[in-house]
Coordinates of C-alpha atoms in Angstrom, one line a residue:
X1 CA -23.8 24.7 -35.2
X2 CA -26.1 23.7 -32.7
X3 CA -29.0 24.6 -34.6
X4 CA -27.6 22.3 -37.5
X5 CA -26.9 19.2 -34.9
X6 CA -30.5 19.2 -33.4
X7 CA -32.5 19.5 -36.7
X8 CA -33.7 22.9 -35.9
X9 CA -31.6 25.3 -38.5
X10 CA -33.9 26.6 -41.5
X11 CA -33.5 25.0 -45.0
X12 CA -35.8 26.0 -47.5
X13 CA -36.2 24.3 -50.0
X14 CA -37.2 26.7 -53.1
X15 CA -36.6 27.2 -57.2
X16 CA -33.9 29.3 -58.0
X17 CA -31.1 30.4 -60.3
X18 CA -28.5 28.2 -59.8
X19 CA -26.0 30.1 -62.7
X20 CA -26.7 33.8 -60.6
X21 CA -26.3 31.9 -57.3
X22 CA -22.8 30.9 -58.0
X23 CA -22.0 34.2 -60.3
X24 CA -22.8 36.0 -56.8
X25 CA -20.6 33.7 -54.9
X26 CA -18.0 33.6 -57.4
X27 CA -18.1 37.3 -57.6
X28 CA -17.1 38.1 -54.3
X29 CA -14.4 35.2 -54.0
X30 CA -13.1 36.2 -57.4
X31 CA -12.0 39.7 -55.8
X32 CA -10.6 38.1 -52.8
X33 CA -8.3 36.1 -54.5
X34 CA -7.1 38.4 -56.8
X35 CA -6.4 40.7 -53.9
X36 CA -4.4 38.0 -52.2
X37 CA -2.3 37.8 -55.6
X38 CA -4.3 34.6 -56.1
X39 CA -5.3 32.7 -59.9
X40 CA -8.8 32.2 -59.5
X41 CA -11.2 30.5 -62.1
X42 CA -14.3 29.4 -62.5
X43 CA -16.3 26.6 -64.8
X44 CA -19.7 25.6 -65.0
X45 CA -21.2 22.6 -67.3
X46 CA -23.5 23.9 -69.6
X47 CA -25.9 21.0 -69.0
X48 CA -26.9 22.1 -65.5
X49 CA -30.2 23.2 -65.7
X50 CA -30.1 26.7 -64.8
X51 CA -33.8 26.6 -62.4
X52 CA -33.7 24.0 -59.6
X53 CA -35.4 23.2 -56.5
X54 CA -32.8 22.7 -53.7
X55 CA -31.3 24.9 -50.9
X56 CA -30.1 28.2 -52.0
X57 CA -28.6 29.2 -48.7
X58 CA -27.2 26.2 -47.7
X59 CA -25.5 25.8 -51.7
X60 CA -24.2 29.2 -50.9
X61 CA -22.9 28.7 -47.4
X62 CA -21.3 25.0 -48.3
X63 CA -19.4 27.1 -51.4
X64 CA -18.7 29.9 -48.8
X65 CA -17.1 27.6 -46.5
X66 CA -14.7 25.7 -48.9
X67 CA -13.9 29.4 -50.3
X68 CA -13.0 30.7 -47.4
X69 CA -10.9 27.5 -46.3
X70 CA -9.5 27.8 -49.7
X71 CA -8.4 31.5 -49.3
X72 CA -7.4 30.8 -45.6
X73 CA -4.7 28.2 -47.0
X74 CA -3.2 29.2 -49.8
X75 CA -0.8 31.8 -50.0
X76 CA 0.7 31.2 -53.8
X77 CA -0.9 29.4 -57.3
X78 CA -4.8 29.0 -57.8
X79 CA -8.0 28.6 -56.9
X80 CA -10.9 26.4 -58.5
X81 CA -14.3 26.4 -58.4
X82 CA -16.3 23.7 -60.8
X83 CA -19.8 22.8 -60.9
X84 CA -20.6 19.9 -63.3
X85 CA -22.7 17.2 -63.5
X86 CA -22.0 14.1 -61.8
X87 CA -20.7 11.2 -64.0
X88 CA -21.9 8.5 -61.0
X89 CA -24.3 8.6 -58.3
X90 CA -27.5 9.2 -59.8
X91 CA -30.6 10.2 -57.5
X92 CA -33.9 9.1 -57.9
X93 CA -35.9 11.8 -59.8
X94 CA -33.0 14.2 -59.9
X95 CA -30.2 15.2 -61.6
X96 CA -26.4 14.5 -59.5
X97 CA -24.9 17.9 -59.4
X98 CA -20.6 18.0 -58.3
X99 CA -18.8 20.9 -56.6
X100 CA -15.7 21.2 -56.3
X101 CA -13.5 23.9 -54.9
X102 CA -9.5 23.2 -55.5
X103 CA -6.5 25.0 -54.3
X104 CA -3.0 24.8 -54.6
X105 CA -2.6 25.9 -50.8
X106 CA -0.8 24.0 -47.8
X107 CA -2.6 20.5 -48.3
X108 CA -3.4 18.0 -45.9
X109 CA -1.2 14.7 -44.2
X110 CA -2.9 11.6 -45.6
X111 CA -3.1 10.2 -42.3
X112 CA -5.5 13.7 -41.3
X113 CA -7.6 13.6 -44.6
X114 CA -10.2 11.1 -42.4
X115 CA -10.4 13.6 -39.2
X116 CA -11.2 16.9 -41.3
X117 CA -14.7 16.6 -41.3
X118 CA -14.8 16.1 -36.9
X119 CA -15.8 19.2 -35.1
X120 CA -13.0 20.6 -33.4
X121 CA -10.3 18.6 -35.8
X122 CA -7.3 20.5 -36.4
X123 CA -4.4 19.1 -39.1
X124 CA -1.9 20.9 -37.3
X125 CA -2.4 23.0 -34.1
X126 CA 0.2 25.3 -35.6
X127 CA -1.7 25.7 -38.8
X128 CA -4.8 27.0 -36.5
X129 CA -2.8 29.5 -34.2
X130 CA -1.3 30.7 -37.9
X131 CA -4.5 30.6 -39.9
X132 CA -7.1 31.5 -36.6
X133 CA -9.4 28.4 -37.1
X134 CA -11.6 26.4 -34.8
X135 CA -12.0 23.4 -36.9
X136 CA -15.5 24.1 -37.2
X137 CA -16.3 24.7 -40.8
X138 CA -15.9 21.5 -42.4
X139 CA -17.7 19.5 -39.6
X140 CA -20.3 22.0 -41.0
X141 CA -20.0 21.6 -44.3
X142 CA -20.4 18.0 -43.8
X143 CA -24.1 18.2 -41.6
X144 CA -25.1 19.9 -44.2
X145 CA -24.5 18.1 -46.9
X146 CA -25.7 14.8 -44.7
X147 CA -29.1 17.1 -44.2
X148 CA -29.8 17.3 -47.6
X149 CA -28.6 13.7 -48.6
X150 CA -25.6 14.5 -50.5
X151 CA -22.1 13.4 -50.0
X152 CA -18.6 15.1 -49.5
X153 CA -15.2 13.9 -49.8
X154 CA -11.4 15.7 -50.4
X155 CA -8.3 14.4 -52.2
X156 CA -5.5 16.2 -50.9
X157 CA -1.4 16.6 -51.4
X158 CA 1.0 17.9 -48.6
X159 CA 2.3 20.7 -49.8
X160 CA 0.4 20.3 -52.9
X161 CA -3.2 21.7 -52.3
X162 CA -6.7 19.8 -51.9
X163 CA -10.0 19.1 -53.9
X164 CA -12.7 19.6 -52.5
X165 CA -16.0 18.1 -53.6
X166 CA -19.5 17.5 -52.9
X167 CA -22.7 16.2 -55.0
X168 CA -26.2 16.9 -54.2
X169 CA -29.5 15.7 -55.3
X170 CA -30.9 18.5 -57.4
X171 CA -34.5 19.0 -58.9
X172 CA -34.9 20.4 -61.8
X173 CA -37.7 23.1 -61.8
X174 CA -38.9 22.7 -65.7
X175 CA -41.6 24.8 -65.1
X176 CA -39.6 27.8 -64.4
X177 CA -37.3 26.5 -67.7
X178 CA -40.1 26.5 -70.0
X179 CA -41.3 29.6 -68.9
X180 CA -38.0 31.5 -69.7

């Protein structure tokens, strides 16, 4: 975290499989859920490029947060991941990719939905001595996705569940696409 606040944590910027980074990710949540008696799917829009320039280990850690929130909350129904492209918020020179990650878990007070992205926030100090949090990894989520100009949000139902999403600026690497 403190690496992340000063500037100083490593993000490499490099071309990479975007469709075998998320099959990885997915993977490995996939089994989790499943062994918590969870539905878990997966979609991805076929339009995304599959070679981009961008952040592979901060792609994988933002998923890898939201994933593990997701599993951390949600005792019965479903788990979502969808990567598609972004209907609004073109970038300059790049293509507007969305993430989402959706459960059907606890869900979050609409008068918390503003606080969850504060270091240290808690919903509900219950919820954190239940579900051993810190309130760290959305604050997280968030720098990162400031770092690499992006934007996060979350729609979210008491009870209900919560959407997460968050759109970054990709690059398409069409030298890798026309080699393959």
């Amino acid at each position: 975290m403190a690496k992340l606040e000063t500037g100083k944590a490593d993000f490499i910027r490099e071309s990479f499989s975007l469709i075998n980074l998320l099959k990885d990710i997915t993977d490995v949540y996939k089994s989790k859920a499943e062994a918590k008696g969870l539905n878990y799917s997966f979609e991805l829009d076929r339009k995304i490029p599959d070679y981009i320039f961008s952040y592979p280990d901060r792609i994988k850690q933002l998923i890898s947060n939201l994933m593990d929130n997701a599993l951390k909350f949600t005792s019965t129904g479903e788990i979502k991941v969808k990567v598609s492209l972004a209907s609004d918020g073109a970038f300059e020179g790049q293509v507007p990719i969305q993430f989402l990650v959706k459960d059907s878990g606890v869900g979050i007070p609409e008068d918390k939905v503003g606080l969850i992205f504060e270091r240290f926030t808690q919903v509900d100090g219950t919820l954190s001595r239940k579900y051993n949090g810190t309130g760290l990894g959305l604050s997280i989520v968030k720098q990162i996705v400031d770092q690499i100009g992006g934007k996060v949000w979350v729609a979210s139902e008491l009870g209900k569940g919560s959407s997460f999403y968050f759109q970054l600026p990709i690059e398409v690497d069409y030298h890798k696409l026309l080699k393959n």
